């Protein structure tokens, strides 16, 4: 089938919406297999737990996996996924099964192949396809799991490529029709698998279609690693894909804006397979097949979909409902985006005709910035990051990074600095230009950048072979490229040579390896003028004219240059140099220059250059007179070297110390943290008061912003680092106070663990950091931790609290098991519960009853310190535990009272409708019928009628007005709203408009019909009101 798979799939996707299967894991969990059920006979003696390793069932229970595939095929799936989501050596290492990666993929593909082939024997007219499922692994290549070492990576790009290559080989050998890279939470991981796939295809001279599906993991609309939907698309668009889509994390309703956006920007078929709603309080998924199908039908009716299916919580019943719902909808017509240069960091950057000049920050370059070089050579990478931050704050839209220094390990420095940038969202939001004359350094840099960056540069200096080989790799890594006007004969300095080399390079790139025109950036060489050498006098003119010709003949390509090279003769004289840069840019941009490497934030304005200096500078740049250099040199000697001191007042520095600390934590600013913490220490009675007061107040704001989707994970991690530094400063003072008071031990000792069967730990890591910052000793056991290890460690280390974390639904059952074992073994320490699928309700109903001591659900990291402090403090622990117990008892009672809802038959509900014998004389008659528009109504007259309850719900505060004002946050919000309302009314910022009307109406069955007039002959509108089916007394 492989020879026809491309054409068959494309034909189907253009003619109808194809159906993808649902959740394999959900179906496996329904079988409630025990440890032996996973092991089978083959792994009976395996020394480690295997329960939860679903992929292993392809070897130990292949008939079970094949049966599940069959159920999905019978439900209408056109494409089924292999049960290989975690079948890489990286993920399997948690089960000590990494040696089985190839075998599991072969087996997974063969099992799915048998199921698909058997279905096609029965239904030969309808092709079925097997997609090799490739998950993201349990590691992230663009983020550090260690908040104290943001440059560290738990897995490298090369390690991922090796693991993914093995997986792809197994899937292909097992007989898949296509590959599906899914649940992408880190784009660098995704780029690694795409690199492996493309490399494997080329080596084997065999290709199959490839699908990619990203996961939007939080309410800010970003991936876990911080990218927006469009930034992600720009990062992976280099790969020839069949489709791109979104899956997991969200239900269909929550996924709506992101799938709509993707369908508008991506030039591929679009896939969508959401979860069955959001997880409920118990980690399950409640969204019925009918509700989910209705939502996805709307997506299909809007023309957004080519492929649709289900992720977590979906079953064959869901897939059948979805297939039925979309069967008559037309498929998405592929978008045709304009061929613009599209780059990305955490956010997209598109260079459109109206973009004007793109500033590429030059100061993160050891060869061009003595300050940056000094910082890097001394190992002050934090100081080096501040240079990058200044460049971005100053207007750099791309950041050039160069580590070419003889006394430096350039490759190591490049990797470390780019990894550090990835942890700084205010810097990482812009694309990176990896700048080096050493190909090894360039390639090392490409392996660190999740966005679509730029390589600076390659050239024809070493011949066409090396040029094309490197260009092909740059394309495979997903970057744009700068091509220098340099060939085997040397650097081009004339207009003709510049244009000739760039044109030759263009033809090689586009005709031989299909490099997109818009991703080619030519640098026709900005060379130094005013050197006193006559041959150099026309260098600026030649660059400008070459730019004009390149843009005229190769219009989709871009032109760039290192602007500061033009003024190198005047190094040390910033006044003259900045004037030369501004004037040169003015003329080059008019000729078509798209971008340039500049000192962002320190560009002079052309119109503000003194007229006498401008004339001298342009005489040199445009070579207007033979003595131009001598005249500019003479002028330069008269300029006082005072430089330009640009003073930028940071308004936030004028606030109170509490406001400054809060701002620093929210923004992740470390520069002033020690100064401000010292000021706070002088103000507060004890160092701990600074932590529990303004610092935790700031972290609570961070938690609230993260919860509301106004911050995303990299920013929270950055805030945690600021907190860490603040606490580190206070620690000596706290230790001294302990010595004086006789208290020399930590506030408390907590063991944290991600429970057995779960490999997710990012949230747990943040909790650990925040607790550690607050002088608690944290023992982090990592992921996949068995119950017995948790309890043994807690007993050996005499901990005060045990904290359990989990992200997937099966973790909830494991948490209950841990609680039961704690009770059985006689533990008396509190138990904390946290993670994405956990909730107050599940904790109260399922976990707390299994253990006699306090079991507390912790919403997020910012709440952890307050909870731990209350549980450990002798003054608070009794009252806090009682309050927690009472709240959980209330939740349990409410859950018990709710019980399962039974609905009566619709016909029965209709028969029980209340019958009222209306008398005509009882019916009030309106003074008019039809529509009226009242005169303008003063706002103060409307104010008493405002229903404030929906207002509070919008801000995610639950309750009814006015009772909700008992809640301090609601009271504060209401006061702010009243202040704003008074301003609106007082200044008449809004105008009240209204319309109302009366119409004749009749009930018709469950509906209400409105009529145009009293004759009731013409229906104006119909209100559909389905009758309630809740059991009620007759009448």
Short mmCIF file of C-alpha atoms in Angstrom, two decimals, residues 536-965:
data_model
loop_
_atom_site.label_atom_id
_atom_site.label_comp_id
_atom_site.label_asym_id
_atom_site.label_seq_id
_atom_site.Cartn_x
_atom_site.Cartn_y
_atom_site.Cartn_z
CA UNK A 536 37.98 51.12 -0.60
CA UNK A 537 36.32 54.45 -1.36
CA UNK A 538 33.40 52.89 -3.26
CA UNK A 539 32.65 50.07 -0.81
CA UNK A 540 29.48 51.64 0.61
CA UNK A 541 28.22 52.63 -2.85
CA UNK A 542 28.86 49.12 -4.13
CA UNK A 543 26.91 47.55 -1.27
CA UNK A 544 23.96 49.85 -1.82
CA UNK A 545 23.88 49.26 -5.56
CA UNK A 546 24.32 45.50 -5.19
CA UNK A 547 21.40 45.47 -2.77
CA UNK A 548 19.25 47.30 -5.30
CA UNK A 549 20.05 44.78 -8.06
CA UNK A 550 19.62 41.69 -5.85
CA UNK A 551 16.21 42.89 -4.70
CA UNK A 552 15.19 43.59 -8.29
CA UNK A 553 16.22 40.17 -9.64
CA UNK A 554 15.62 37.95 -6.57
CA UNK A 555 12.64 39.70 -4.97
CA UNK A 556 11.64 37.05 -2.41
CA UNK A 557 15.11 36.86 -0.94
CA UNK A 558 16.26 39.20 1.80
CA UNK A 559 19.40 41.33 2.06
CA UNK A 560 21.30 41.92 5.28
CA UNK A 561 24.64 43.21 6.44
CA UNK A 562 26.83 43.91 9.44
CA UNK A 563 26.31 47.65 9.61
CA UNK A 564 29.06 48.55 12.07
CA UNK A 565 31.71 47.26 9.66
CA UNK A 566 31.22 50.39 7.58
CA UNK A 567 32.69 52.66 10.29
CA UNK A 568 35.47 50.48 11.66
CA UNK A 569 38.05 53.12 10.73
CA UNK A 570 36.58 55.36 13.43
CA UNK A 571 36.39 52.81 16.26
CA UNK A 572 36.44 54.64 19.57
CA UNK A 573 34.64 57.66 18.14
CA UNK A 574 30.99 56.85 18.78
CA UNK A 575 29.67 60.19 17.57
CA UNK A 576 31.07 59.73 14.07
CA UNK A 577 30.35 55.99 13.96
CA UNK A 578 26.69 56.38 14.91
CA UNK A 579 26.24 59.11 12.33
CA UNK A 580 27.81 56.89 9.66
CA UNK A 581 25.56 53.96 10.62
CA UNK A 582 22.40 56.07 10.47
CA UNK A 583 23.29 57.63 7.12
CA UNK A 584 24.39 54.33 5.59
CA UNK A 585 21.18 52.64 6.72
CA UNK A 586 19.11 55.48 5.31
CA UNK A 587 20.48 54.95 1.82
CA UNK A 588 20.75 51.14 1.98
CA UNK A 589 17.16 50.74 3.18
CA UNK A 590 15.95 52.91 0.34
CA UNK A 591 17.81 50.53 -1.98
CA UNK A 592 16.03 47.52 -0.47
CA UNK A 593 18.06 46.47 2.58
CA UNK A 594 15.71 44.31 4.69
CA UNK A 595 17.71 43.78 7.86
CA UNK A 596 21.05 44.46 9.46
CA UNK A 597 23.19 43.66 12.46
CA UNK A 598 23.15 46.80 14.59
CA UNK A 599 23.51 47.92 18.18
CA UNK A 600 19.80 47.98 18.93
CA UNK A 601 18.75 50.98 20.96
CA UNK A 602 21.76 53.09 19.99
CA UNK A 603 20.95 54.06 16.43
CA UNK A 604 21.02 57.76 15.66
CA UNK A 605 18.09 59.27 13.81
CA UNK A 606 19.06 60.36 10.30
CA UNK A 607 17.21 63.67 10.53
CA UNK A 608 18.90 64.51 13.83
CA UNK A 609 22.47 64.18 12.57
CA UNK A 610 24.05 67.68 12.57
CA UNK A 611 24.07 69.00 9.02
CA UNK A 612 27.80 69.55 8.89
CA UNK A 613 28.54 66.04 10.13
CA UNK A 614 25.91 64.51 7.82
CA UNK A 615 27.47 66.16 4.79
CA UNK A 616 30.93 64.88 5.70
CA UNK A 617 29.65 61.37 6.40
CA UNK A 618 27.66 61.15 3.16
CA UNK A 619 30.62 62.46 1.20
CA UNK A 620 32.50 59.40 2.44
CA UNK A 621 29.69 56.87 2.09
CA UNK A 622 28.63 57.98 -1.39
CA UNK A 623 32.19 58.75 -2.49
CA UNK A 624 31.19 62.25 -3.61
CA UNK A 625 34.62 63.88 -3.48
CA UNK A 626 38.25 62.68 -3.45
CA UNK A 627 39.13 64.36 -0.14
CA UNK A 628 36.08 63.05 1.71
CA UNK A 629 38.09 60.79 4.05
CA UNK A 630 40.56 63.53 5.02
CA UNK A 631 37.75 65.98 5.78
CA UNK A 632 35.84 63.48 7.97
CA UNK A 633 39.04 62.48 9.81
CA UNK A 634 39.78 66.14 10.52
CA UNK A 635 36.27 66.68 11.84
CA UNK A 636 36.47 63.55 13.97
CA UNK A 637 39.53 64.92 15.76
CA UNK A 638 37.54 67.92 16.91
CA UNK A 639 34.75 65.84 18.43
CA UNK A 640 34.99 65.51 22.19
CA UNK A 641 34.89 61.89 23.19
CA UNK A 642 32.14 62.26 25.74
CA UNK A 643 30.00 59.56 24.20
CA UNK A 644 26.28 59.46 24.66
CA UNK A 645 25.06 58.66 28.13
CA UNK A 646 21.52 57.49 27.72
CA UNK A 647 19.78 57.58 31.06
CA UNK A 648 16.74 55.40 31.24
CA UNK A 649 14.76 55.86 34.41
CA UNK A 650 13.04 52.69 35.52
CA UNK A 651 9.76 53.99 36.88
CA UNK A 652 9.18 50.86 38.94
CA UNK A 653 12.29 51.65 40.99
CA UNK A 654 10.45 54.62 42.49
CA UNK A 655 7.86 52.43 44.27
CA UNK A 656 7.88 51.07 47.81
CA UNK A 657 10.21 48.21 48.61
CA UNK A 658 7.22 45.84 48.63
CA UNK A 659 6.17 47.05 45.18
CA UNK A 660 9.71 46.70 43.86
CA UNK A 661 10.06 43.16 45.19
CA UNK A 662 6.72 42.18 43.67
CA UNK A 663 7.68 43.71 40.31
CA UNK A 664 11.04 41.93 40.31
CA UNK A 665 9.41 38.57 41.01
CA UNK A 666 6.69 38.97 38.41
CA UNK A 667 9.12 40.19 35.75
CA UNK A 668 11.96 37.89 36.77
CA UNK A 669 14.42 40.77 37.28
CA UNK A 670 17.46 39.82 39.38
CA UNK A 671 19.49 42.99 38.92
CA UNK A 672 18.29 44.84 42.04
CA UNK A 673 16.95 41.98 44.11
CA UNK A 674 19.69 41.96 46.74
CA UNK A 675 19.52 45.73 47.23
CA UNK A 676 15.75 45.61 47.65
CA UNK A 677 15.82 42.56 49.90
CA UNK A 678 18.34 44.30 52.14
CA UNK A 679 16.08 47.34 52.37
CA UNK A 680 13.16 45.08 53.27
CA UNK A 681 15.28 43.29 55.86
CA UNK A 682 16.02 46.59 57.53
CA UNK A 683 12.30 47.40 57.53
CA UNK A 684 10.92 44.08 58.82
CA UNK A 685 11.50 42.59 62.25
CA UNK A 686 12.95 39.30 61.01
CA UNK A 687 14.43 38.03 57.72
CA UNK A 688 11.71 35.37 57.62
CA UNK A 689 9.12 38.14 57.68
CA UNK A 690 10.52 39.37 54.36
CA UNK A 691 10.02 35.91 52.87
CA UNK A 692 6.56 35.33 54.27
CA UNK A 693 5.52 38.91 53.57
CA UNK A 694 6.50 40.77 50.38
CA UNK A 695 8.34 37.89 48.68
CA UNK A 696 5.50 35.40 49.04
CA UNK A 697 3.01 38.14 48.17
CA UNK A 698 4.90 38.53 44.90
CA UNK A 699 4.94 34.76 44.32
CA UNK A 700 1.21 34.63 44.97
CA UNK A 701 0.75 37.20 42.21
CA UNK A 702 2.89 34.99 39.97
CA UNK A 703 0.65 32.04 40.83
CA UNK A 704 -2.51 34.00 40.09
CA UNK A 705 -1.14 35.26 36.77
CA UNK A 706 -0.06 31.76 35.78
CA UNK A 707 -3.43 30.34 36.74
CA UNK A 708 -5.25 32.92 34.66
CA UNK A 709 -3.03 32.33 31.62
CA UNK A 710 -1.28 35.70 31.86
CA UNK A 711 2.11 34.10 32.51
CA UNK A 712 3.49 30.87 31.14
CA UNK A 713 5.85 28.29 32.48
CA UNK A 714 9.26 29.75 31.46
CA UNK A 715 8.31 33.02 33.16
CA UNK A 716 7.27 31.22 36.34
CA UNK A 717 10.59 29.38 36.38
CA UNK A 718 12.36 32.71 35.95
CA UNK A 719 10.38 34.17 38.84
CA UNK A 720 11.40 31.18 40.94
CA UNK A 721 15.05 31.96 40.24
CA UNK A 722 14.57 35.52 41.46
CA UNK A 723 12.93 34.14 44.59
CA UNK A 724 15.83 31.75 45.04
CA UNK A 725 18.34 34.59 44.86
CA UNK A 726 16.35 36.70 47.28
CA UNK A 727 16.18 33.88 49.80
CA UNK A 728 19.86 33.06 49.29
CA UNK A 729 20.67 36.62 50.29
CA UNK A 730 18.56 36.29 53.44
CA UNK A 731 19.86 32.86 54.44
CA UNK A 732 23.00 34.11 56.28
CA UNK A 733 20.87 36.52 58.29
CA UNK A 734 18.38 33.77 59.04
CA UNK A 735 21.18 31.44 60.09
CA UNK A 736 22.59 34.13 62.35
CA UNK A 737 19.17 34.63 63.90
CA UNK A 738 18.85 30.90 64.41
CA UNK A 739 22.19 30.86 66.17
CA UNK A 740 21.10 33.67 68.44
CA UNK A 741 17.78 31.97 69.16
CA UNK A 742 19.16 28.47 69.30
CA UNK A 743 17.19 27.36 66.18
CA UNK A 744 19.71 25.93 63.74
CA UNK A 745 17.66 23.48 61.70
CA UNK A 746 15.51 24.03 58.60
CA UNK A 747 11.89 25.02 58.99
CA UNK A 748 10.85 21.55 57.97
CA UNK A 749 11.67 18.58 55.79
CA UNK A 750 9.48 17.54 52.84
CA UNK A 751 9.78 14.58 50.50
CA UNK A 752 8.36 15.15 47.01
CA UNK A 753 7.71 12.48 44.38
CA UNK A 754 5.89 11.94 41.13
CA UNK A 755 4.00 8.72 41.78
CA UNK A 756 4.61 5.39 40.12
CA UNK A 757 3.44 5.20 36.51
CA UNK A 758 3.84 8.94 35.89
CA UNK A 759 6.88 10.56 34.31
CA UNK A 760 5.82 14.22 34.54
CA UNK A 761 7.61 16.41 37.06
CA UNK A 762 7.85 20.02 35.91
CA UNK A 763 5.20 21.26 38.36
CA UNK A 764 6.75 19.24 41.17
CA UNK A 765 10.15 20.74 40.43
CA UNK A 766 8.76 24.25 40.74
CA UNK A 767 7.12 23.40 44.07
CA UNK A 768 10.45 22.05 45.26
CA UNK A 769 12.26 25.22 44.28
CA UNK A 770 9.73 27.48 45.96
CA UNK A 771 9.82 25.43 49.16
CA UNK A 772 13.60 25.32 49.09
CA UNK A 773 13.67 29.09 48.70
CA UNK A 774 11.66 29.33 51.89
CA UNK A 775 14.14 27.39 54.01
CA UNK A 776 12.49 23.99 53.79
CA UNK A 777 14.69 20.98 53.12
CA UNK A 778 13.29 19.31 50.03
CA UNK A 779 14.04 15.67 49.20
CA UNK A 780 13.02 15.21 45.57
CA UNK A 781 12.75 11.55 44.61
CA UNK A 782 12.03 12.28 40.94
CA UNK A 783 9.47 10.50 38.76
CA UNK A 784 7.97 6.99 38.61
CA UNK A 785 8.56 6.58 42.34
CA UNK A 786 7.07 3.43 43.90
CA UNK A 787 5.06 3.78 47.10
CA UNK A 788 7.53 1.78 49.12
CA UNK A 789 10.41 4.10 48.21
CA UNK A 790 8.41 7.19 49.15
CA UNK A 791 7.49 5.78 52.54
CA UNK A 792 10.94 4.34 53.23
CA UNK A 793 12.59 7.67 52.48
CA UNK A 794 10.06 9.55 54.58
CA UNK A 795 10.73 7.26 57.53
CA UNK A 796 14.52 7.28 57.14
CA UNK A 797 14.76 11.05 56.75
CA UNK A 798 12.15 11.84 59.43
CA UNK A 799 10.23 14.17 57.13
CA UNK A 800 7.48 16.49 58.27
CA UNK A 801 5.38 16.23 55.12
CA UNK A 802 5.02 13.96 52.10
CA UNK A 803 4.07 15.53 48.76
CA UNK A 804 2.72 13.52 45.81
CA UNK A 805 2.51 14.79 42.24
CA UNK A 806 0.90 13.41 39.10
CA UNK A 807 -0.28 14.60 35.72
CA UNK A 808 -2.07 11.61 34.24
CA UNK A 809 -5.33 10.04 35.36
CA UNK A 810 -3.87 6.70 36.60
CA UNK A 811 -1.75 8.70 39.07
CA UNK A 812 -4.90 9.45 41.06
CA UNK A 813 -5.38 5.77 41.89
CA UNK A 814 -1.72 5.49 42.87
CA UNK A 815 -2.13 8.45 45.24
CA UNK A 816 -5.02 6.68 46.95
CA UNK A 817 -2.79 3.60 47.26
CA UNK A 818 -0.01 5.66 48.87
CA UNK A 819 -2.47 7.17 51.34
CA UNK A 820 -3.73 3.72 52.31
CA UNK A 821 -0.20 2.45 52.79
CA UNK A 822 0.65 5.47 54.94
CA UNK A 823 -2.31 4.62 57.15
CA UNK A 824 -1.39 0.93 57.27
CA UNK A 825 2.20 1.70 58.23
CA UNK A 826 1.13 4.14 60.93
CA UNK A 827 2.42 7.42 59.49
CA UNK A 828 1.38 10.63 61.24
CA UNK A 829 2.68 13.28 58.80
CA UNK A 830 0.43 15.36 56.50
CA UNK A 831 0.06 14.38 52.86
CA UNK A 832 0.10 17.00 50.09
CA UNK A 833 -1.54 16.30 46.72
CA UNK A 834 -0.79 18.26 43.55
CA UNK A 835 -0.73 18.02 39.77
CA UNK A 836 -2.83 18.86 36.76
CA UNK A 837 -5.40 16.06 37.13
CA UNK A 838 -5.78 16.42 40.89
CA UNK A 839 -8.48 18.48 42.55
CA UNK A 840 -9.95 19.42 45.91
CA UNK A 841 -12.92 17.18 45.20
CA UNK A 842 -10.94 14.07 44.33
CA UNK A 843 -8.64 14.64 47.27
CA UNK A 844 -11.59 14.97 49.64
CA UNK A 845 -13.67 12.12 48.28
CA UNK A 846 -11.07 9.54 47.27
CA UNK A 847 -7.74 10.19 49.01
CA UNK A 848 -8.45 11.81 52.38
CA UNK A 849 -10.74 8.99 53.64
CA UNK A 850 -7.88 6.53 53.18
CA UNK A 851 -5.62 8.32 55.70
CA UNK A 852 -6.29 9.66 59.17
CA UNK A 853 -3.88 12.59 59.05
CA UNK A 854 -4.40 15.83 57.05
CA UNK A 855 -4.52 15.32 53.29
CA UNK A 856 -4.33 18.71 51.58
CA UNK A 857 -4.76 19.56 47.91
CA UNK A 858 -2.31 22.26 46.79
CA UNK A 859 -3.49 24.19 43.76
CA UNK A 860 -0.07 25.36 42.53
CA UNK A 861 3.49 26.12 43.59
CA UNK A 862 2.72 29.61 44.86
CA UNK A 863 0.28 28.14 47.43
CA UNK A 864 2.67 25.45 48.65
CA UNK A 865 4.61 27.53 51.15
CA UNK A 866 1.49 28.80 52.91
CA UNK A 867 0.10 25.28 53.23
CA UNK A 868 3.37 23.77 54.43
CA UNK A 869 3.92 26.59 56.89
CA UNK A 870 0.44 26.12 58.35
CA UNK A 871 0.86 22.35 58.65
CA UNK A 872 4.22 22.61 60.41
CA UNK A 873 3.61 25.66 62.61
CA UNK A 874 2.57 24.65 66.15
CA UNK A 875 0.41 27.74 66.32
CA UNK A 876 -1.49 26.98 63.12
CA UNK A 877 -1.44 23.25 62.47
CA UNK A 878 -4.44 22.28 64.63
CA UNK A 879 -6.75 25.00 63.31
CA UNK A 880 -5.58 24.53 59.73
CA UNK A 881 -6.10 20.76 59.90
CA UNK A 882 -9.57 21.21 61.37
CA UNK A 883 -10.50 23.77 58.72
CA UNK A 884 -9.21 21.43 55.99
CA UNK A 885 -11.14 18.50 57.50
CA UNK A 886 -14.37 20.49 57.69
CA UNK A 887 -14.02 21.70 54.11
CA UNK A 888 -13.38 18.16 52.86
CA UNK A 889 -16.36 16.84 54.81
CA UNK A 890 -18.53 19.49 53.15
CA UNK A 891 -17.20 18.46 49.72
CA UNK A 892 -17.83 14.78 50.45
CA UNK A 893 -21.38 15.50 51.62
CA UNK A 894 -22.10 17.58 48.54
CA UNK A 895 -20.74 14.80 46.34
CA UNK A 896 -22.83 12.20 48.13
CA UNK A 897 -25.98 14.32 47.94
CA UNK A 898 -25.49 14.90 44.25
CA UNK A 899 -25.34 11.23 43.39
CA UNK A 900 -26.04 9.95 39.89
CA UNK A 901 -28.66 11.97 38.03
CA UNK A 902 -31.51 9.94 36.57
CA UNK A 903 -33.51 11.51 33.78
CA UNK A 904 -37.05 10.62 32.78
CA UNK A 905 -37.95 9.80 29.20
CA UNK A 906 -38.52 12.91 27.07
CA UNK A 907 -42.04 11.82 26.13
CA UNK A 908 -42.83 11.28 29.80
CA UNK A 909 -41.44 14.71 30.70
CA UNK A 910 -43.63 16.31 28.04
CA UNK A 911 -46.68 14.45 29.32
CA UNK A 912 -46.02 15.82 32.81
CA UNK A 913 -45.93 19.45 31.72
CA UNK A 914 -47.90 21.81 33.90
CA UNK A 915 -51.29 22.58 32.34
CA UNK A 916 -52.65 26.04 33.14
CA UNK A 917 -56.16 27.04 32.10
CA UNK A 918 -55.50 30.65 31.17
CA UNK A 919 -58.52 32.97 31.02
CA UNK A 920 -58.26 35.83 28.56
CA UNK A 921 -59.30 38.35 31.19
CA UNK A 922 -56.31 37.28 33.35
CA UNK A 923 -53.75 38.10 30.66
CA UNK A 924 -52.24 41.58 30.86
CA UNK A 925 -52.07 43.43 27.56
CA UNK A 926 -49.10 45.61 26.64
CA UNK A 927 -49.64 49.25 25.75
CA UNK A 928 -48.06 48.60 22.35
CA UNK A 929 -46.65 45.82 20.16
CA UNK A 930 -43.50 45.96 18.11
CA UNK A 931 -40.12 47.54 18.85
CA UNK A 932 -39.23 50.76 20.62
CA UNK A 933 -35.89 52.45 21.27
CA UNK A 934 -35.87 54.53 24.48
CA UNK A 935 -34.27 57.92 24.75
CA UNK A 936 -30.76 58.02 26.14
CA UNK A 937 -30.82 56.73 29.72
CA UNK A 938 -28.43 58.27 32.29
CA UNK A 939 -25.93 55.72 33.51
CA UNK A 940 -26.56 56.50 37.16
CA UNK A 941 -30.16 55.36 36.72
CA UNK A 942 -28.99 51.98 35.46
CA UNK A 943 -26.32 51.45 38.12
CA UNK A 944 -28.66 49.98 40.82
CA UNK A 945 -29.87 47.32 38.35
CA UNK A 946 -26.43 45.86 37.57
CA UNK A 947 -26.26 42.10 38.18
CA UNK A 948 -22.81 41.71 39.72
CA UNK A 949 -22.83 37.90 39.91
CA UNK A 950 -21.70 37.33 36.27
CA UNK A 951 -19.03 40.00 36.80
CA UNK A 952 -17.43 37.94 39.57
CA UNK A 953 -17.80 34.75 37.52
CA UNK A 954 -15.87 36.40 34.68
CA UNK A 955 -13.00 36.95 37.11
CA UNK A 956 -13.32 33.28 38.13
CA UNK A 957 -14.66 34.05 41.60
CA UNK A 958 -17.57 31.73 42.33
CA UNK A 959 -20.57 32.77 44.40
CA UNK A 960 -23.57 35.05 44.28
CA UNK A 961 -23.73 38.75 44.93
CA UNK A 962 -23.91 40.17 47.59
CA UNK A 963 -22.94 37.11 49.66
CA UNK A 964 -19.71 36.77 47.68
CA UNK A 965 -18.45 40.00 49.25
#
